[in-house]
Coordinates of C-alpha atoms and ligand atoms in Angstrom, one line a residue:
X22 CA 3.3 34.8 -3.2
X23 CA 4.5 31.8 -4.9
X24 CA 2.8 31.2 -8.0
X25 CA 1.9 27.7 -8.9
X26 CA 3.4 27.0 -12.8
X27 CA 0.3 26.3 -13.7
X28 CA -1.8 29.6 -14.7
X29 CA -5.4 30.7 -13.6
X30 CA -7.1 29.9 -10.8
X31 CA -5.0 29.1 -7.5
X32 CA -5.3 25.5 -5.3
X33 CA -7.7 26.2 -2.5
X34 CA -8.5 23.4 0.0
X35 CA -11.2 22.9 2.4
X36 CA -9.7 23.1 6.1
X37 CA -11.3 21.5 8.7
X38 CA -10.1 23.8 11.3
X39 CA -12.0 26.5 9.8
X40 CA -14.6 24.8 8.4
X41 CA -14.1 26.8 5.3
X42 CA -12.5 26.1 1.5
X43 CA -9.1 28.1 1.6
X44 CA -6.4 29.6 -0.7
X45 CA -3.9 27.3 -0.2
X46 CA -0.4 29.1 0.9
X47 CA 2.4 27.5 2.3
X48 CA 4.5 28.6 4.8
X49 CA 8.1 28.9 3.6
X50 CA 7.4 30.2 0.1
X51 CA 10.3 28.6 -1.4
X52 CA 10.5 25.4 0.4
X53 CA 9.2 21.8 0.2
X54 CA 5.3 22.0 1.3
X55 CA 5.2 19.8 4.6
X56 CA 2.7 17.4 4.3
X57 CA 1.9 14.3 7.4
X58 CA -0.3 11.4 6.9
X59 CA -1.7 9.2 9.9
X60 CA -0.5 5.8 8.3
X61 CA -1.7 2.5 9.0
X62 CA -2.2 1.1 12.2
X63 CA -0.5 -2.6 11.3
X64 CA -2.3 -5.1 13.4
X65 CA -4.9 -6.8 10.0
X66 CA -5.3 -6.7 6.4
X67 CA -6.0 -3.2 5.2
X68 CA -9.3 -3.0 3.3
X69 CA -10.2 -0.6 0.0
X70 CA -11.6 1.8 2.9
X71 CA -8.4 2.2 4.3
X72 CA -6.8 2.4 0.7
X73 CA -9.4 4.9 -0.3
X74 CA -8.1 7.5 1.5
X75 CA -4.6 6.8 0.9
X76 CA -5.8 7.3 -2.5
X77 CA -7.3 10.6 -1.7
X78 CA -3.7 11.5 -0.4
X79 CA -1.7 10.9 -3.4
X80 CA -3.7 13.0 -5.4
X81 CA -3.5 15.8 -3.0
X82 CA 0.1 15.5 -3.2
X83 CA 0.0 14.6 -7.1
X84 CA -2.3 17.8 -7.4
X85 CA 0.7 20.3 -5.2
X86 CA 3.2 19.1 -7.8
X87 CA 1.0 20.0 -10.3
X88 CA 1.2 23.1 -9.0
X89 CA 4.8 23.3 -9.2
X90 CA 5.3 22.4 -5.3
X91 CA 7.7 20.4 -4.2
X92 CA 6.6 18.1 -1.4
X93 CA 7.7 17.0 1.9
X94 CA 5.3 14.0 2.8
X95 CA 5.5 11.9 5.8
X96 CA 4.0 9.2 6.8
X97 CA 3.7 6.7 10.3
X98 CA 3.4 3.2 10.5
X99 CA 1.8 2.9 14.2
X100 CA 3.3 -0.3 15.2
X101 CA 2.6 0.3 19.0
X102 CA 0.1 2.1 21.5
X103 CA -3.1 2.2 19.7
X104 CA -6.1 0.9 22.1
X105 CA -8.6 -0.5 20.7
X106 CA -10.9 2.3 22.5
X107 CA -10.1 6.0 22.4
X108 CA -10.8 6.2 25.7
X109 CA -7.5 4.8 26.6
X110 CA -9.0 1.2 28.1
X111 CA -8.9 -1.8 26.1
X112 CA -6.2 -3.5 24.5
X113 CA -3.1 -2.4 22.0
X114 CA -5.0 -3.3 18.6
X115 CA -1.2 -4.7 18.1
X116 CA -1.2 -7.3 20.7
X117 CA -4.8 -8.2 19.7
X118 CA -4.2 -9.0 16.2
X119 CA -1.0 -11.0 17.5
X120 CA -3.8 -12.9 19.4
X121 CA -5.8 -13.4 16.4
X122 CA -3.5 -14.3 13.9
X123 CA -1.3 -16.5 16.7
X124 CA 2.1 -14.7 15.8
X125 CA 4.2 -12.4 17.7
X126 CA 3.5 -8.9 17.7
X127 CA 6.3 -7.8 15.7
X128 CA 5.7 -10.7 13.2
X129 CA 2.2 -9.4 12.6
X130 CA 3.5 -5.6 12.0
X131 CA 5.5 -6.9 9.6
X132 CA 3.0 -9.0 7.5
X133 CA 0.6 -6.7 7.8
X134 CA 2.7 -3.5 6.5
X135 CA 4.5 -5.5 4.2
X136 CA 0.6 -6.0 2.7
X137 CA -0.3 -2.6 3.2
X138 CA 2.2 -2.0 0.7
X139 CA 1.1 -4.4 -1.6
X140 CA -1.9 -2.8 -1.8
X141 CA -0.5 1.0 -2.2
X142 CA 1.8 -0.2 -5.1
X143 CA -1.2 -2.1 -6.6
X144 CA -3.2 1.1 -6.9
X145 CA -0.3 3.6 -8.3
X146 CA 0.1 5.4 -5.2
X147 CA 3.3 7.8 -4.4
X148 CA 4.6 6.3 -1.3
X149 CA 5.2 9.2 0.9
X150 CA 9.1 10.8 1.3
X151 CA 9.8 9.4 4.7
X152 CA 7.8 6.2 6.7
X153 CA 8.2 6.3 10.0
X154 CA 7.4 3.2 12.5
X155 CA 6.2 4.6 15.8
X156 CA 8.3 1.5 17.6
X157 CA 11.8 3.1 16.4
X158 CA 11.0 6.8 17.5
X159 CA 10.2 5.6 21.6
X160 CA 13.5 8.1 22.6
X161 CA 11.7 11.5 20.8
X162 CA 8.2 10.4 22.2
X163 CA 9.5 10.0 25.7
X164 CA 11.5 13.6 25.3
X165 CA 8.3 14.9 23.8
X166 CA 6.2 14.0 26.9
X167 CA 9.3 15.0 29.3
X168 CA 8.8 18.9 27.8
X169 CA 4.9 18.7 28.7
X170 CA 6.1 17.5 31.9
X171 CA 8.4 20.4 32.3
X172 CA 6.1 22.5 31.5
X173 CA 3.0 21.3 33.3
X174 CA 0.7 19.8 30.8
X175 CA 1.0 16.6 32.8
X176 CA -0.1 13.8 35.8
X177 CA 1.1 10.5 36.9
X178 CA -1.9 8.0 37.7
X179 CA -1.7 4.4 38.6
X180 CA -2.3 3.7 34.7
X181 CA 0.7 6.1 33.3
X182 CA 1.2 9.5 32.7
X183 CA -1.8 12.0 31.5
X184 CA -2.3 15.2 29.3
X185 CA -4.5 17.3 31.3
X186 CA -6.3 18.8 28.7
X187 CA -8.3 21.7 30.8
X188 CA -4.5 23.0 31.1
X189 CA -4.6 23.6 27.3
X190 CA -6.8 26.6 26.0
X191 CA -7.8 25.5 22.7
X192 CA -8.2 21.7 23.1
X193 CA -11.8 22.4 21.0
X194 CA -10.8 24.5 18.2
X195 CA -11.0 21.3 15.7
X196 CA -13.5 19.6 16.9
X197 CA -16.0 22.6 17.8
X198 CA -17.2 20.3 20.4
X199 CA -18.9 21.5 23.5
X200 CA -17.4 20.4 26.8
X201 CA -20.9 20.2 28.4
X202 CA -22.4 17.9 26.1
X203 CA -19.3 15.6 26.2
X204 CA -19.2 15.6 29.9
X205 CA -23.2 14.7 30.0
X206 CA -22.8 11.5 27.6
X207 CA -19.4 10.7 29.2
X208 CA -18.0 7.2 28.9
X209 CA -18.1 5.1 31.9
X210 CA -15.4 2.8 31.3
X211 CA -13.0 6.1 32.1
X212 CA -9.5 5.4 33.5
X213 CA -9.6 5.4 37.6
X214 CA -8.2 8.4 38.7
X215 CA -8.2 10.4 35.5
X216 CA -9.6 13.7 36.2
X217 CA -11.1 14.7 32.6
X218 CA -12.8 12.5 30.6
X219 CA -11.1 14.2 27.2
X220 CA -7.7 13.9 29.3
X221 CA -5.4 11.3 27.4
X222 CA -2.2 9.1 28.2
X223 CA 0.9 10.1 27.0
X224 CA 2.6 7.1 28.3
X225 CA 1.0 4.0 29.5
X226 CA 2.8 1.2 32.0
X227 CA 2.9 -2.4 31.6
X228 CA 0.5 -3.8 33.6
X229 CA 2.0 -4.9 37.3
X230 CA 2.1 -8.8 36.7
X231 CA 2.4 -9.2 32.9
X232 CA 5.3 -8.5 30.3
X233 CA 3.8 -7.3 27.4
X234 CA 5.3 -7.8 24.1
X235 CA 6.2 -4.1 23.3
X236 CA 7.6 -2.1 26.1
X237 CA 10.3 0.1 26.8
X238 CA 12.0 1.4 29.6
X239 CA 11.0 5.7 30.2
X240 CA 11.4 8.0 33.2
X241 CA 8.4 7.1 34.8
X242 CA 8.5 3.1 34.8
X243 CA 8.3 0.5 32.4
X244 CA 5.3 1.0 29.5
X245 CA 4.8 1.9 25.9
X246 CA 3.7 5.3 24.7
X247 CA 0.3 6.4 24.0
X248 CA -0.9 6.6 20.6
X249 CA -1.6 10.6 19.8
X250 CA 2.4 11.1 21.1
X251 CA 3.8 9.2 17.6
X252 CA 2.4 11.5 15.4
X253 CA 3.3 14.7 16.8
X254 CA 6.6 13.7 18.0
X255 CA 7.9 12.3 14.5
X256 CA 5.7 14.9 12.4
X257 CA 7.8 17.8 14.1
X258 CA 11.0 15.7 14.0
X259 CA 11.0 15.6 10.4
X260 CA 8.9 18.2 9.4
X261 CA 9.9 21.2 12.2
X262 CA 7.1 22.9 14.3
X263 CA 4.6 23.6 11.9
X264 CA 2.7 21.7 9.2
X265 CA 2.0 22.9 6.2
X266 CA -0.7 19.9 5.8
X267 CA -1.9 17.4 8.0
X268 CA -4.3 14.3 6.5
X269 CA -6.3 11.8 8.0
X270 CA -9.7 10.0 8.2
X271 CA -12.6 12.0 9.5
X272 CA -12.8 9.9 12.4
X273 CA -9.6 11.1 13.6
X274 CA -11.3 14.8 13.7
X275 CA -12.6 15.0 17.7
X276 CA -9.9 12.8 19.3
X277 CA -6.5 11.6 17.6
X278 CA -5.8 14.8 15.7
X279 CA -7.8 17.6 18.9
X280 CA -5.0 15.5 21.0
X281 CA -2.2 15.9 18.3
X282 CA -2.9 19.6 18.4
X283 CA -3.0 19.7 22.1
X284 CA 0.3 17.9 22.9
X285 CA 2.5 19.7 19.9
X286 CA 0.9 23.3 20.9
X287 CA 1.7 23.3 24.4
X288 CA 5.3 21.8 23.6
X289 CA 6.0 24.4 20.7
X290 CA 3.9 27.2 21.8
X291 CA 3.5 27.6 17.8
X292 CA 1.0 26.3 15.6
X293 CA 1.4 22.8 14.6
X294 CA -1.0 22.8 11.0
X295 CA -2.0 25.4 8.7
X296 CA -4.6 22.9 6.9
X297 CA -6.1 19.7 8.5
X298 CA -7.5 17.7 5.6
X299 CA -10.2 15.0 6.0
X300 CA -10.9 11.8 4.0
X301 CA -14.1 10.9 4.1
X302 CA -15.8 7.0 4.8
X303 CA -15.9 4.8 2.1
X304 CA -19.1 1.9 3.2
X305 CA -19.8 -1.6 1.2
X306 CA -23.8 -1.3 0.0
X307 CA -24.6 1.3 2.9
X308 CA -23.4 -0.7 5.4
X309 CA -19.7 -0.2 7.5
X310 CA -17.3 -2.2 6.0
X311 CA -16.3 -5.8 9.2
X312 CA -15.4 -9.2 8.6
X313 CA -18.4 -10.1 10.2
X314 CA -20.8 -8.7 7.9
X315 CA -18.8 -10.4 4.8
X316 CA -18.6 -7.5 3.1
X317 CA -15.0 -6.5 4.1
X318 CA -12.7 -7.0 0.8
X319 CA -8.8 -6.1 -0.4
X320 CA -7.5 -4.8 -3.0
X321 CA -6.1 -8.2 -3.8
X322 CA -9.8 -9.7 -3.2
X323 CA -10.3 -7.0 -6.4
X324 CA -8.1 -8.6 -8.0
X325 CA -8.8 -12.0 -7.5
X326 CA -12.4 -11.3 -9.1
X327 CA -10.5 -10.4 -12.6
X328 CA -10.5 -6.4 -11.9
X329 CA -7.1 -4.4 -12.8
X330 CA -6.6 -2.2 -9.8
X331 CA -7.0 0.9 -11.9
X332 CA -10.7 0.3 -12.0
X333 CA -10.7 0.6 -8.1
X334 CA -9.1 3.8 -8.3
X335 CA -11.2 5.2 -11.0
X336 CA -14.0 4.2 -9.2
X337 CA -12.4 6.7 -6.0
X338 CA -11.8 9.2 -8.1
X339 CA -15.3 9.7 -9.1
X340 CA -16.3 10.6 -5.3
X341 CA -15.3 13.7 -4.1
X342 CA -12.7 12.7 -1.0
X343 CA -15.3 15.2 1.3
X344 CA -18.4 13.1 0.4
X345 CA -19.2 9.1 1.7
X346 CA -18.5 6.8 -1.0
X347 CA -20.7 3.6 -1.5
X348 CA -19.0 0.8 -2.9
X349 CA -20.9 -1.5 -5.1
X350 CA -19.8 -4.2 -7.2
X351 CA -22.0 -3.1 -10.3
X352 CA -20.0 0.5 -9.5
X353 CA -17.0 -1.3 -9.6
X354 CA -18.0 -2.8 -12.5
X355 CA -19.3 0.4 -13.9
X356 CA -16.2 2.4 -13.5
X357 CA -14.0 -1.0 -14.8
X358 CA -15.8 -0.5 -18.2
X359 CA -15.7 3.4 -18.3
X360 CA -11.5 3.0 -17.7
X361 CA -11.1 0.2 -20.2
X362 CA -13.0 2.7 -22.6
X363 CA -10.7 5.6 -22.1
X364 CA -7.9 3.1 -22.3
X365 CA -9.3 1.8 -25.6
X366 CA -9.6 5.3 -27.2
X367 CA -6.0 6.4 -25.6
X368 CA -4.9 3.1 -28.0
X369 CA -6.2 5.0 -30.9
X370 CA -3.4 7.5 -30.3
X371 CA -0.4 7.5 -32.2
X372 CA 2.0 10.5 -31.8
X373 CA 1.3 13.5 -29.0
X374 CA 2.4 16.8 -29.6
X375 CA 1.3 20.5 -28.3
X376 CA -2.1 20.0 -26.1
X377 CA -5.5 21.3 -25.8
X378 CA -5.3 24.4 -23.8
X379 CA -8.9 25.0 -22.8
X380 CA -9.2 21.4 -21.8
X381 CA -6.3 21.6 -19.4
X382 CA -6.9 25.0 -18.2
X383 CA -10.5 23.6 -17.4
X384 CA -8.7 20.7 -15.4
X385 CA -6.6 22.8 -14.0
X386 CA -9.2 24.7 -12.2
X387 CA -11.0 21.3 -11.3
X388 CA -8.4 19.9 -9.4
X389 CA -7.4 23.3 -7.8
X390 CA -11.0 23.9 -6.5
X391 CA -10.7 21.5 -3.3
X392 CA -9.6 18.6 -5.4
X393 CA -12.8 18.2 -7.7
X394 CA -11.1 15.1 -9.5
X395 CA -14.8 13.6 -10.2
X396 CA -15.0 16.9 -12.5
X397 CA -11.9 16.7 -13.6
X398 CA -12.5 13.2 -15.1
X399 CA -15.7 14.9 -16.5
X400 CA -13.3 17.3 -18.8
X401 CA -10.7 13.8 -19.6
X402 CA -13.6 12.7 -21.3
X403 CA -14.9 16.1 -22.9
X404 CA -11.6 16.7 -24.4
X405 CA -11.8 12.4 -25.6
X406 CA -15.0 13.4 -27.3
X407 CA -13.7 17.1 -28.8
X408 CA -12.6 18.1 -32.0
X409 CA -8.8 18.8 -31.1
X410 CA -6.2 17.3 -32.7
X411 CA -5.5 13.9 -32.0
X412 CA -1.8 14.7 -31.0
X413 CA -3.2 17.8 -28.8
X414 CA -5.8 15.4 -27.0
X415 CA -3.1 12.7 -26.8
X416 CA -0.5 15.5 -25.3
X417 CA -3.0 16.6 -22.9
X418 CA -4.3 13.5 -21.4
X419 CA -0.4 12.4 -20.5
X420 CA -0.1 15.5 -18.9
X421 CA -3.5 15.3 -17.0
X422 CA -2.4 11.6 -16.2
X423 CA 0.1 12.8 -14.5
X424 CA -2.4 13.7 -11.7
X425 CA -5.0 11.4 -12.2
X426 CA -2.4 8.4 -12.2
X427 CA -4.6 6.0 -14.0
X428 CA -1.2 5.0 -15.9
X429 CA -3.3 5.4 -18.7
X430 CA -1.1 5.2 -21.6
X431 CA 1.2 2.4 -20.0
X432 CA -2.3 0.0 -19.6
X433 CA -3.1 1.0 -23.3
X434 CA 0.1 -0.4 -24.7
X435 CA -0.3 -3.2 -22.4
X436 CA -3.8 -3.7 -23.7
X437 CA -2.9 -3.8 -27.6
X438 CA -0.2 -6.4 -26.8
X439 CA -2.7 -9.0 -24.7
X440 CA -3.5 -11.7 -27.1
X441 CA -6.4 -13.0 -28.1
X442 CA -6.2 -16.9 -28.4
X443 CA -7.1 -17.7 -32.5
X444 CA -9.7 -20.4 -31.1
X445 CA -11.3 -17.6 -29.3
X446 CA -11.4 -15.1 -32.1
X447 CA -13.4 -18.4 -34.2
X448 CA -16.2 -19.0 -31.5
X449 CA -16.6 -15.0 -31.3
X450 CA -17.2 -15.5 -35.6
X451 CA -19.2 -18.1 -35.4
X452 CA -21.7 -16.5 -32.3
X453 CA -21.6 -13.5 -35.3
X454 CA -22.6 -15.5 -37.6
X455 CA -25.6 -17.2 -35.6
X456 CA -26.9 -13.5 -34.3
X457 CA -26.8 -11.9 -37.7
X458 CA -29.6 -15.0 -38.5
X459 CA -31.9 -14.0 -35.5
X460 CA -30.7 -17.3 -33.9
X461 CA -30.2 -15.9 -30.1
X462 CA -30.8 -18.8 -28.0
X463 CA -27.8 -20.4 -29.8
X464 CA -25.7 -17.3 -29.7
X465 CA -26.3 -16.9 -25.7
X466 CA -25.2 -20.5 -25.7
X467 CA -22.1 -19.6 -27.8
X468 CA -21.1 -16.5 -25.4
X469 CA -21.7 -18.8 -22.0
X470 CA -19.2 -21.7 -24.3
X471 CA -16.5 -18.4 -24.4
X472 CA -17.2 -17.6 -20.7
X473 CA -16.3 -21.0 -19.7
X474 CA -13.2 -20.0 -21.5
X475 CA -11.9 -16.9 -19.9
X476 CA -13.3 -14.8 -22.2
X477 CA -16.2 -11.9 -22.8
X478 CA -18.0 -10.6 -25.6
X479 CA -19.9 -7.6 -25.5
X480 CA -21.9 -6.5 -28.7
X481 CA -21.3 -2.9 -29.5
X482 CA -21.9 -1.1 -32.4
X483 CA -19.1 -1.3 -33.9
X484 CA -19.0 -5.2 -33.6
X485 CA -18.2 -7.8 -31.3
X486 CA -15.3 -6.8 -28.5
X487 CA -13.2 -9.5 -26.5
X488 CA -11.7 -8.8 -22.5
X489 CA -10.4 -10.9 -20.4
X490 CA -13.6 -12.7 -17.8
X491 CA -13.8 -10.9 -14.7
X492 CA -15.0 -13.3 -12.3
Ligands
AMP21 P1 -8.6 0.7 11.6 O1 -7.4 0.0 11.0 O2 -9.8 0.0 11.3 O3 -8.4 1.1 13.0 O4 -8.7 2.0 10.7 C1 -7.7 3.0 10.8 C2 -8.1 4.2 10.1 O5 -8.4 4.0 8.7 C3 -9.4 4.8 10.6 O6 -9.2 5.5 11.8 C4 -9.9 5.6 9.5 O7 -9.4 6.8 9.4 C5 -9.5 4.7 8.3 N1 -10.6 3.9 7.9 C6 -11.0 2.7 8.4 N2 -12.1 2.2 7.8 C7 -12.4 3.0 6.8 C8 -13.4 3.1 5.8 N3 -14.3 2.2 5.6 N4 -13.3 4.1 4.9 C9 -12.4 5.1 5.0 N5 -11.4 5.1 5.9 C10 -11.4 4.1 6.8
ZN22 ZN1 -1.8 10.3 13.7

């Protein structure tokens, strides 16, 4: 058994296929730990619900190096294939954000990754060891579905070529669906002449008439693959048969991933993932996040309203990645302050040396217990309020930065370097001055006066502090 270098108590994760928390243990002891992410799909702006459980995939990966794990991690950029229904009707997503944006379909992958990006850099994330675009992979997909072929998994319809899933035995070991139910509230708008509702297309054709942007020449006519043959044909190119870890959103629980399984399975004949983990939905104020409702925002709309990015990803970090997490703009807010606080007291360091044992060992066993980062955060701020050394604390934190990926330290020196403008620091004295004589209505009038200014004061107890105005 490979022990992880860190001591105590080892990483155990919940998988979905089991439905139960798990010692984590790779497959090759000694090797990388194989990890695939469903990336992006690059047709619009991604919002801080996508980002969130990006986020919850660096700090699983952030937490296996903790560990002493080196990691593999994969990721696909699905530039082509993905219908805007799962029930293989409906337009490519690609070709309808080409529509809306009035650009070509590759011009929209590309300003739409390149913002994706953007928006991973922004919040401190890893990016993963190896990005794949579905569109340059076309030749392993079409060999992929020429094995299920071969080996009878498949049908030719009118629309393209189908997995029939009834041929495979497990198709509901991740979902734990029941056939007869799903066959009761079957769609209606189910491809003519496919013969299972859950059956899906491998490859689709280009319609008779019309040239689509995207297609490609393939064994059985002119077309573009289907979306579920990406992922399993680049995560086994690069990865081999079987994944260590496979990530994604919830949603992608009783289709994408069930159809993942399926394909790779009955290609292989071995097991394709030994943990399947799950991100949970992040919603704005209870409600799903759409451009209709107004209530769909960036990370650069984040930033435009004066917030560092590290206050979005503290605020991620305090929801376990299992549970829904409500975004707010007073929890925004909330978690902004509690960061700048930590970054404030961090300042107050000035030489690290040792570290705090029990503190670490405590968030050690935080983050090993199915990723409990919101505890984990809990015992940063125990050891900030403990008696330990201040080089021990100062030690520790680095290290426990390290998976937290607050950049912590870095925004601290930052922080002691931002100026304060000299006129600034005056109005602040003078609003001091009027408060200390019971003279509020005047001091309320001073603080709106440095608001107009691009500054804030909030009145603690030890004084008057100055940040930056966040819109
Ligand atoms: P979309 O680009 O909207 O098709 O979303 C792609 C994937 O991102 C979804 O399948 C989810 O796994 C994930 N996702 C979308 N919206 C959210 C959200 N609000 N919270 C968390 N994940 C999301
Ligand atoms: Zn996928």
């Amino acid at each position: 058994m490979k022990l992880g270098k860190q001591q105590g108590n080892m990483l155990r994760l919940y998988n979905t296929l089991t439905r139960t928390i798990e010692n984590f243990q790779p497959l090759h002891l000694n090797a990388s730990v194989s990890m695939y992410s469903c990336g992006p799909t690059v047709y619009d702006y991604q919002h801080i619900g996508h980002m969130r459980r990006y986020v919850g995939d660096d700090m699983l990966v952030r937490v296996l190096k903790y560990n002493g794990y080196k990691v593999d991690h994969v990721m696909n950029i699905t530039d082509v294939g993905h219908l805007v229904s799962d029930s293989d009707t409906g337009e490519d997503k690609m070709e309808k954000g080409a529509r809306k944006y009035g650009k070509s379909v590759w011009n929209i992958a590309k300003k739409f990754e390149k913002q994706f990006w953007i928006s991973i850099d922004e919040l401190n994330i890893k990016r993963p060891d190896y990005v794949m675009h579905a569109t340059d992979y076309i030749a392993d997909q079409i060999a992929l579905i020429k094995i299920l072929e071969e080996k009878g998994y498949t049908y030719r319809i009118d629309d393209g070529v189908y997995f029939d899933t009834t041929k495979f035995k497990n198709y509901y070991q991740l979902s734990r669906q029941n056939p007869q139910a799903l066959k009761a509230g079957a769609r209606v708008d189910i491809v003519a002449g496919k013969k299972h509702p859950e059956d899906f297309a491998l490859w689709k054709f280009s319609p008779k008439n019309e040239k689509r942007q995207m297609e490609w020449e393939s064994p059985w006519g002119i077309g573009f693959p289907g979306w579920h043959i990406e992922c399993s044909a680049m995560s086994m190119k690069t990865l081999g048969a079987t994944l260590d870890i496979h990530t994604g959103g919830i949603d992608h629980i009783n289709v994408h991933h069930t159809n993942e399984i399926a394909q790779s399975e009955a290609a292989t004949g071995k097991q394709f993932v030994r943990y399947w983990v799950h991100h949970n939905f992040l919603v704005v104020e209870g409600e799903k996040m759409s451009k209709s409702l107004g209530n769909f925002f960036t990370v650069q709309d984040v930033v435009k309203k004066g917030f560092n990015p590290m206050h979005l990803r503290y605020l991620y970090l305090q929801t376990h990645y299992r549970q829904e997490m409500n975004f707010t703009w007073e929890s925004l807010e909330a978690a902004g302050n509690a960061y700048d606080r930590l970054v404030k007291e961090i300042a107050t360091f000035t030489s690290s040396s040792g570290g705090a044992k029990q503190f670490e060992q405590q968030f050690t066993d935080n983050i090993n217990d199915d990723l409990n980062i919101p505890k984990a955060l809990a015992t940063v701020w125990e050891l900030i309020r403990s008696d330990e050394a201040l080089p021990a604390r100062a030690a520790s934190l680095s290290k426990m930065d390290t998976v937290l990926g607050l950049n912590l330290f870095a925004t601290a020196v930052k922080q002691e370097a931002l100026e304060i403008p000299q006129s600034i620091l005056n109005l602040v004295k003078e609003r001091e001055g009027l408060r200390k004589i019971g003279d509020f209505a005047a001091s309320d009038e001073m603080r709106e006066k440095i608001r107009s200014l691009g500054w804030e004061v909030s009145d603690t107890k030890t004084g008057p502090e100055v940040s930056p105005l966040r819109s």
